CSV table of C-alpha atoms in Angstrom, one decimal:
chain,number,residue,atom,x,y,z
K,1,GLN,CA,17.2,-21.0,8.2
K,2,ALA,CA,20.2,-23.1,7.5
K,3,LEU,CA,21.5,-25.8,9.8
K,4,GLY,CA,23.9,-24.3,12.4
K,5,THR,CA,22.7,-20.7,12.0
K,6,VAL,CA,21.7,-18.6,14.4
K,7,GLY,CA,17.7,-18.3,14.8
K,8,GLY,CA,15.4,-15.6,16.1
K,9,ASN,CA,14.9,-12.0,15.1
K,10,ASP,CA,18.0,-10.0,14.1
K,11,TYR,CA,16.3,-6.6,14.1
K,12,HIS,CA,13.8,-4.5,15.9
K,13,GLY,CA,12.7,-1.0,15.8
K,14,THR,CA,9.8,1.6,15.9
K,15,GLN,CA,7.8,3.3,13.1
K,16,LYS,CA,6.0,6.6,14.4
K,17,GLN,CA,3.6,8.4,12.2
K,18,TYR,CA,1.8,11.6,12.8
K,19,SER,CA,-0.9,12.9,10.3
K,20,VAL,CA,-3.1,15.9,10.0
K,21,PHE,CA,-6.2,15.7,7.7
K,22,PHE,CA,-8.3,18.6,6.2
K,23,GLY,CA,-11.0,18.9,3.6
K,24,ASP,CA,-13.9,21.3,2.5
K,25,THR,CA,-16.4,21.5,0.0
K,26,TRP,CA,-17.6,24.7,-1.9
K,27,GLN,CA,-21.2,24.8,-3.5
K,28,VAL,CA,-20.2,27.3,-6.2
K,29,THR,CA,-23.4,27.1,-8.0
K,30,PRO,CA,-26.4,24.8,-7.7
K,31,GLU,CA,-24.8,22.7,-10.3
K,32,LEU,CA,-21.1,23.1,-9.4
K,33,THR,CA,-19.4,21.7,-6.3
K,34,LEU,CA,-15.8,21.9,-5.7
K,35,ASP,CA,-13.8,19.6,-3.2
K,36,ALA,CA,-10.4,19.9,-1.7
K,37,GLY,CA,-8.5,17.9,0.7
K,38,GLY,CA,-5.2,17.2,2.1
K,39,ARG,CA,-3.0,15.2,4.5
K,40,TRP,CA,0.4,16.2,6.2
K,41,GLU,CA,2.4,13.2,7.4
K,42,ASN,CA,5.6,12.7,9.3
K,43,ILE,CA,6.9,9.4,9.5
K,44,ASN,CA,10.0,8.3,11.7
K,45,TYR,CA,11.9,4.9,11.6
K,46,ASP,CA,14.3,3.9,14.1
K,47,VAL,CA,15.6,0.3,13.5
K,48,PHE,CA,18.4,-1.7,15.1
K,49,ASN,CA,19.8,-4.6,13.0
K,50,GLN,CA,22.0,-7.3,14.8
K,51,THR,CA,24.9,-8.5,12.6
K,52,PHE,CA,26.3,-11.9,12.6
K,53,ALA,CA,29.8,-13.1,11.4
K,54,ALA,CA,30.2,-16.4,9.5
K,55,GLY,CA,32.1,-19.0,11.5
K,56,PHE,CA,32.3,-22.2,9.4
K,57,SER,CA,34.0,-25.0,11.2
K,58,PRO,CA,34.8,-28.1,9.1
K,59,THR,CA,34.8,-30.3,12.3
K,60,GLY,CA,31.8,-28.6,13.8
K,61,ALA,CA,31.6,-27.1,17.4
K,62,ASP,CA,31.7,-30.6,19.0
K,63,GLY,CA,34.8,-31.6,16.7
K,64,ASN,CA,32.7,-34.2,14.7
K,65,ALA,CA,32.4,-33.3,11.1
K,66,LEU,CA,29.5,-35.7,10.9
K,67,THR,CA,27.2,-33.6,13.0
K,68,LEU,CA,26.3,-31.1,10.3
K,69,PHE,CA,24.0,-29.0,12.5
K,70,ASP,CA,26.9,-27.4,14.2
K,71,ASN,CA,29.2,-26.8,11.3
K,72,ASN,CA,28.3,-23.2,10.9
K,73,VAL,CA,29.0,-21.4,14.3
K,74,PRO,CA,28.4,-17.7,13.8
K,75,SER,CA,29.4,-15.2,16.2
K,76,ILE,CA,27.4,-12.0,17.2
K,77,GLY,CA,28.7,-8.7,15.5
K,78,PRO,CA,27.7,-5.2,16.3
K,79,VAL,CA,24.2,-3.7,16.2
K,80,TYR,CA,23.6,-1.1,13.6
K,81,ASN,CA,21.2,1.8,13.8
K,82,THR,CA,19.2,3.0,10.9
K,83,LYS,CA,17.1,6.2,11.2
K,84,ARG,CA,14.9,7.8,8.5
K,85,SER,CA,12.4,10.5,8.5
K,86,TYR,CA,9.8,11.5,5.9
K,87,LYS,CA,7.7,14.5,5.8
K,88,MET,CA,5.0,14.3,3.0
K,89,PHE,CA,2.0,16.6,1.8
K,90,ASN,CA,-0.8,14.9,-0.2
K,91,TYR,CA,-3.7,16.7,-1.6
K,92,SER,CA,-6.6,16.2,-3.8
K,93,PHE,CA,-9.0,18.5,-5.8
K,94,SER,CA,-12.2,17.7,-7.3
K,95,ALA,CA,-15.0,19.3,-9.4
K,96,ALA,CA,-18.6,17.9,-9.8
K,97,TYR,CA,-21.0,19.2,-12.2
K,98,GLU,CA,-24.9,18.3,-12.3
K,99,PHE,CA,-25.8,18.7,-16.2
K,100,SER,CA,-29.4,17.3,-15.5
K,101,ASP,CA,-31.3,15.4,-13.0
K,102,GLN,CA,-30.4,12.6,-15.1
K,103,PHE,CA,-26.7,13.0,-15.9
K,104,ASN,CA,-23.8,14.4,-13.7
K,105,ALA,CA,-19.9,14.2,-13.8
K,106,TYR,CA,-16.9,14.8,-11.8
K,107,ILE,CA,-13.3,15.2,-12.2
K,108,ARG,CA,-10.6,14.5,-9.5
K,109,TYR,CA,-6.9,14.9,-9.4
K,110,THR,CA,-4.7,13.4,-6.6
K,111,ASN,CA,-1.0,13.9,-5.8
K,112,GLY,CA,0.6,12.1,-3.1
K,113,LYS,CA,3.5,10.4,-1.6
K,114,LYS,CA,3.9,6.9,0.3
K,115,SER,CA,6.8,6.3,2.7
K,116,PRO,CA,8.9,3.1,2.1
K,117,ASP,CA,7.4,0.3,4.3
K,118,PHE,CA,9.3,-0.9,7.6
K,119,GLY,CA,10.6,-3.8,5.7
K,120,GLY,CA,12.5,-1.5,3.3
K,121,ILE,CA,14.1,0.2,6.1
K,122,VAL,CA,15.1,-2.7,7.9
K,123,ALA,CA,17.0,-4.0,4.8
K,124,ILE,CA,19.4,-0.9,5.2
K,125,ASN,CA,21.5,-2.7,7.5
K,126,THR,CA,25.3,-2.2,6.9
K,127,PRO,CA,27.4,0.8,7.7
K,128,ALA,CA,27.9,1.7,4.0
K,129,GLN,CA,24.0,1.4,3.3
K,130,ILE,CA,23.2,3.5,6.5
K,131,ALA,CA,25.6,6.1,5.2
K,132,THR,CA,24.3,6.1,1.4
K,133,VAL,CA,20.8,4.5,1.0
K,134,PHE,CA,18.0,6.9,1.5
K,135,PRO,CA,14.8,5.3,-0.2
K,136,LYS,CA,12.5,8.0,-1.8
K,137,PRO,CA,8.9,8.0,-1.2
K,138,GLN,CA,6.7,6.5,-3.8
K,139,GLN,CA,5.0,9.3,-5.7
K,140,ILE,CA,1.3,8.7,-6.8
K,141,GLN,CA,-0.5,11.1,-9.2
K,142,GLN,CA,-4.0,10.2,-10.4
K,143,VAL,CA,-6.7,11.6,-12.6
K,144,GLU,CA,-10.3,10.3,-12.2
K,145,LEU,CA,-13.3,11.0,-14.3
K,146,GLY,CA,-16.9,10.0,-13.0
K,147,LEU,CA,-19.8,9.8,-15.3
K,148,LYS,CA,-23.2,9.0,-13.9
K,149,TYR,CA,-26.6,8.7,-15.9
K,150,GLN,CA,-30.1,7.6,-14.4
K,151,GLU,CA,-33.2,7.5,-16.5
K,152,GLY,CA,-36.0,5.0,-15.2
K,153,ALA,CA,-34.6,1.6,-14.6
K,154,ILE,CA,-31.2,2.5,-16.4
K,155,ASN,CA,-28.6,3.5,-13.9
K,156,LEU,CA,-25.0,3.6,-15.7
K,157,GLN,CA,-21.8,4.7,-14.0
K,158,LEU,CA,-18.4,4.9,-15.5
K,159,PHE,CA,-15.3,5.9,-13.6
K,160,PRO,CA,-12.1,5.7,-15.8
K,161,PHE,CA,-9.0,6.9,-14.2
K,162,TYR,CA,-5.3,7.1,-14.9
K,163,SER,CA,-2.5,6.5,-12.2
K,164,LYS,CA,1.0,7.2,-12.5
K,165,LEU,CA,3.4,5.8,-9.7
K,166,SER,CA,7.1,6.9,-9.4
K,167,ASN,CA,9.9,5.6,-7.3
K,168,VAL,CA,8.4,2.2,-7.1
K,169,ASN,CA,10.4,0.2,-4.9
K,170,THR,CA,11.2,-3.5,-6.0
K,171,PRO,CA,12.5,-5.8,-3.6
K,172,GLN,CA,15.9,-7.6,-4.4
K,173,SER,CA,16.5,-11.2,-3.7
């Protein structure tokens, strides 16, 4: 905060989230197991931003230019309302195979979305932004491989994976 500026919160709002999860496992053969899972989400943001208009006064609110704490006398402007809604479906599939009592492996594919965080919606705070800025959810795709080997005192596990993230928001200063 700068000297003479209005303090306190200049926004408030709500984030409502509804989710439904499901999943199942199928033992196809004694060696092969398949898994699937999903999540449906509905996320709603309702944010109110209070605006302020700059009101610099070279002599300050008290008429004395040497009292710097009151040289910026902003006035309260309109409150702007930003509403955004996101409906997303995320899912994951995997297959596990037991090659022997000592060695088994699995592979998993995941595809999902993550809505913008509350701070990203709060940043949409002017009439032009409210009319034109609709942040896209972050897209997440991942492939994972799991390898497990155990013989006597040796227990080795390896889990390489590849992730691809799209629509990653970067904050602007």
